[in-house]
PDB file of C-alpha atoms in Angstrom:
ATOM      1  CA  MET A   1    -121.247 -39.953 -19.916  1.00 94.00           C
ATOM      2  CA  ILE A   2    -120.117 -37.640 -17.492  1.00 93.00           C
ATOM      3  CA  ILE A   3    -122.002 -34.196 -17.056  1.00 95.00           C
ATOM      4  CA  LYS A   4    -120.735 -31.921 -14.883  1.00 94.00           C
ATOM      5  CA  ASN A   5    -121.233 -27.433 -14.099  1.00 95.00           C
ATOM      6  CA  PRO A   6    -117.590 -26.121 -13.869  1.00 93.00           C
ATOM      7  CA  GLN A   7    -119.313 -23.839 -11.082  1.00 93.00           C
ATOM      8  CA  ASP A   8    -120.053 -27.029  -8.847  1.00 95.00           C
ATOM      9  CA  ILE A   9    -115.884 -27.965  -9.596  1.00 96.00           C
ATOM     10  CA  PRO A  10    -114.175 -26.397  -6.720  1.00 94.00           C
ATOM     11  CA  ALA A  11    -110.766 -23.573  -8.119  1.00 96.00           C
ATOM     12  CA  VAL A  12    -107.738 -24.520  -6.391  1.00 95.00           C
ATOM     13  CA  ASN A  13    -104.453 -21.804  -6.410  1.00 97.00           C
ATOM     14  CA  VAL A  14    -102.116 -23.289  -9.337  1.00 95.00           C
ATOM     15  CA  ASP A  15     -98.930 -23.352  -7.393  1.00 91.00           C
ATOM     16  CA  MET A  16     -95.819 -23.190  -9.866  1.00 90.00           C
ATOM     17  CA  GLU A  17     -93.625 -20.837  -9.902  1.00 92.00           C
ATOM     18  CA  GLY A  18     -93.915 -17.912 -12.252  1.00 94.00           C
ATOM     19  CA  ALA A  19     -98.107 -18.310 -11.311  1.00 96.00           C
ATOM     20  CA  LYS A  20     -99.736 -15.140  -9.943  1.00 97.00           C
ATOM     21  CA  ASP A  21    -103.669 -15.091  -8.777  1.00 97.00           C
ATOM     22  CA  ALA A  22    -104.383 -18.150 -10.899  1.00 98.00           C
ATOM     23  CA  GLN A  23    -106.730 -20.308 -10.108  1.00 98.00           C
ATOM     24  CA  VAL A  24    -107.480 -23.722 -11.775  1.00 97.00           C
ATOM     25  CA  ARG A  25    -110.709 -26.267 -12.291  1.00 97.00           C
ATOM     26  CA  VAL A  26    -110.347 -29.669 -13.904  1.00 96.00           C
ATOM     27  CA  LEU A  27    -113.632 -30.067 -15.324  1.00 96.00           C
ATOM     28  CA  ILE A  28    -112.575 -34.114 -16.727  1.00 96.00           C
ATOM     29  CA  GLY A  29    -109.613 -35.733 -15.998  1.00 94.00           C
ATOM     30  CA  PRO A  30    -108.264 -38.291 -14.131  1.00 93.00           C
ATOM     31  CA  LYS A  31    -110.826 -38.754 -11.258  1.00 93.00           C
ATOM     32  CA  GLU A  32    -113.679 -38.909 -14.248  1.00 94.00           C
ATOM     33  CA  LYS A  33    -110.631 -41.581 -15.639  1.00 94.00           C
ATOM     34  CA  ALA A  34    -110.770 -39.392 -19.231  1.00 94.00           C
ATOM     35  CA  PRO A  35    -108.563 -41.841 -21.319  1.00 94.00           C
ATOM     36  CA  THR A  36    -106.881 -38.816 -23.291  1.00 95.00           C
ATOM     37  CA  PHE A  37    -107.489 -35.836 -22.066  1.00 95.00           C
ATOM     38  CA  ALA A  38    -108.056 -33.035 -19.535  1.00 96.00           C
ATOM     39  CA  MET A  39    -109.955 -30.734 -19.562  1.00 97.00           C
ATOM     40  CA  ARG A  40    -109.420 -27.483 -17.479  1.00 97.00           C
ATOM     41  CA  ILE A  41    -110.329 -23.915 -16.771  1.00 98.00           C
ATOM     42  CA  PHE A  42    -108.135 -21.315 -15.389  1.00 98.00           C
ATOM     43  CA  THR A  43    -109.567 -17.991 -14.094  1.00 98.00           C
ATOM     44  CA  LEU A  44    -106.389 -14.960 -13.313  1.00 98.00           C
ATOM     45  CA  GLY A  45    -107.596 -12.675 -11.583  1.00 98.00           C
ATOM     46  CA  PRO A  46    -106.343  -8.428 -11.863  1.00 98.00           C
ATOM     47  CA  ASN A  47    -103.012  -8.125 -13.507  1.00 97.00           C
ATOM     48  CA  GLY A  48    -102.761 -11.756 -12.861  1.00 98.00           C
ATOM     49  CA  HIS A  49    -100.845 -14.573 -14.454  1.00 97.00           C
ATOM     50  CA  THR A  50     -99.617 -18.095 -15.070  1.00 97.00           C
ATOM     51  CA  PRO A  51     -96.004 -18.750 -15.580  1.00 96.00           C
ATOM     52  CA  TYR A  52     -94.064 -18.719 -18.748  1.00 96.00           C
ATOM     53  CA  HIS A  53     -93.567 -22.016 -19.325  1.00 93.00           C
ATOM     54  CA  GLN A  54     -93.097 -24.245 -21.950  1.00 93.00           C
ATOM     55  CA  HIS A  55     -93.904 -28.620 -22.752  1.00 92.00           C
ATOM     56  CA  SER A  56     -93.772 -30.969 -24.538  1.00 93.00           C
ATOM     57  CA  PHE A  57     -96.687 -31.079 -25.741  1.00 93.00           C
ATOM     58  CA  GLU A  58     -99.592 -29.731 -26.973  1.00 92.00           C
ATOM     59  CA  HIS A  59    -102.709 -28.241 -25.972  1.00 91.00           C
ATOM     60  CA  GLU A  60    -105.725 -26.005 -26.816  1.00 96.00           C
ATOM     61  CA  VAL A  61    -107.380 -23.339 -25.015  1.00 98.00           C
ATOM     62  CA  MET A  62    -110.494 -21.342 -25.718  1.00 98.00           C
ATOM     63  CA  ILE A  63    -110.833 -18.423 -23.968  1.00 98.00           C
ATOM     64  CA  LEU A  64    -113.674 -17.471 -22.167  1.00 98.00           C
ATOM     65  CA  LYS A  65    -114.144 -14.585 -20.477  1.00 98.00           C
ATOM     66  CA  GLY A  66    -112.119 -10.963 -20.017  1.00 97.00           C
ATOM     67  CA  GLN A  67    -108.782  -8.989 -21.190  1.00 95.00           C
ATOM     68  CA  LEU A  68    -106.025 -11.253 -22.189  1.00 97.00           C
ATOM     69  CA  GLY A  69    -102.571 -11.251 -23.392  1.00 97.00           C
ATOM     70  CA  VAL A  70    -100.636 -14.759 -24.613  1.00 97.00           C
ATOM     71  CA  THR A  71     -96.752 -13.913 -24.118  1.00 95.00           C
ATOM     72  CA  THR A  72     -94.057 -15.057 -26.835  1.00 94.00           C
ATOM     73  CA  PRO A  73     -90.702 -14.772 -26.727  1.00 94.00           C
ATOM     74  CA  ASP A  74     -91.393 -12.356 -29.138  1.00 94.00           C
ATOM     75  CA  LYS A  75     -94.229 -10.028 -27.902  1.00 95.00           C
ATOM     76  CA  VAL A  76     -97.851 -10.397 -26.379  1.00 95.00           C
ATOM     77  CA  ILE A  77    -100.281 -11.516 -28.634  1.00 96.00           C
ATOM     78  CA  PRO A  78    -103.864  -9.561 -27.537  1.00 97.00           C
ATOM     79  CA  VAL A  79    -107.045 -12.305 -27.531  1.00 97.00           C
ATOM     80  CA  GLN A  80    -111.180 -12.086 -26.482  1.00 96.00           C
ATOM     81  CA  PRO A  81    -113.487 -13.901 -25.558  1.00 98.00           C
ATOM     82  CA  GLY A  82    -114.211 -16.384 -28.332  1.00 98.00           C
ATOM     83  CA  ASP A  83    -110.535 -17.022 -29.501  1.00 98.00           C
ATOM     84  CA  VAL A  84    -109.318 -20.184 -30.142  1.00 98.00           C
ATOM     85  CA  LEU A  85    -105.463 -20.891 -30.180  1.00 97.00           C
ATOM     86  CA  LEU A  86    -103.462 -24.265 -30.446  1.00 97.00           C
ATOM     87  CA  VAL A  87    -100.497 -23.724 -28.188  1.00 96.00           C
ATOM     88  CA  GLU A  88     -97.516 -26.082 -30.314  1.00 95.00           C
ATOM     89  CA  PRO A  89     -94.858 -28.475 -28.649  1.00 96.00           C
ATOM     90  CA  ASP A  90     -91.806 -27.228 -27.098  1.00 96.00           C
ATOM     91  CA  GLU A  91     -93.527 -23.467 -27.766  1.00 95.00           C
ATOM     92  CA  LEU A  92     -93.175 -21.007 -24.692  1.00 96.00           C
ATOM     93  CA  HIS A  93     -96.046 -19.186 -23.950  1.00 96.00           C
ATOM     94  CA  GLN A  94     -98.006 -17.111 -20.652  1.00 97.00           C
ATOM     95  CA  PHE A  95    -101.540 -16.096 -20.623  1.00 98.00           C
ATOM     96  CA  LYS A  96    -101.391 -12.882 -18.907  1.00 98.00           C
ATOM     97  CA  ASN A  97    -104.565 -11.208 -17.607  1.00 98.00           C
ATOM     98  CA  LEU A  98    -104.655  -7.661 -18.930  1.00 97.00           C
ATOM     99  CA  SER A  99    -107.342  -6.043 -16.570  1.00 96.00           C
ATOM    100  CA  SER A 100    -106.643  -4.614 -12.937  1.00 95.00           C
ATOM    101  CA  THR A 101    -109.962  -4.611 -12.120  1.00 97.00           C
ATOM    102  CA  GLU A 102    -111.775  -7.872 -13.952  1.00 97.00           C
ATOM    103  CA  PRO A 103    -110.564 -11.353 -13.840  1.00 98.00           C
ATOM    104  CA  ALA A 104    -110.359 -13.671 -17.094  1.00 98.00           C
ATOM    105  CA  GLU A 105    -110.294 -17.096 -17.496  1.00 98.00           C
ATOM    106  CA  PHE A 106    -109.878 -19.791 -20.586  1.00 98.00           C
ATOM    107  CA  MET A 107    -109.808 -23.857 -20.748  1.00 98.00           C
ATOM    108  CA  CYS A 108    -107.206 -25.678 -22.249  1.00 96.00           C
ATOM    109  CA  LEU A 109    -107.389 -29.110 -23.074  1.00 96.00           C
ATOM    110  CA  VAL A 110    -103.940 -31.322 -22.330  1.00 95.00           C
ATOM    111  CA  PRO A 111    -102.810 -34.935 -22.394  1.00 94.00           C
ATOM    112  CA  ILE A 112    -104.421 -36.654 -19.378  1.00 92.00           C
ATOM    113  CA  ALA A 113    -101.123 -37.202 -18.420  1.00 87.00           C
ATOM    114  CA  TYR A 114     -99.758 -33.723 -17.651  1.00 83.00           C
ATOM    115  CA  GLN A 115    -102.671 -33.764 -15.266  1.00 73.00           C
ATOM    116  CA  PRO A 116    -102.148 -35.090 -11.907  1.00 67.00           C
TER     117      PRO A 116
END
């Protein structure tokens, strides 16, 4: 068993085209030899966002703090701490921090093969 505290894991900048003021902490992943999933926490600075993107696998998301919006092809859907999402395979999506003053955070699970 591996037990960690997210605050002990350094955040690294999300280095993907279209990301703005986004950082990620890989809580459980390849370094821990996780067999199936990687668990990550993303922090978005004020007005920050992930890239607008899609991928061939599902991922599960839980909103931890802040005012977030999830961009889909049709609209921006506001979400709040405690909300959980299933992002379907090939579904276009983006997470945006709707606050101009406070950071926002969400946790997501992805297949281990996706997390380098």
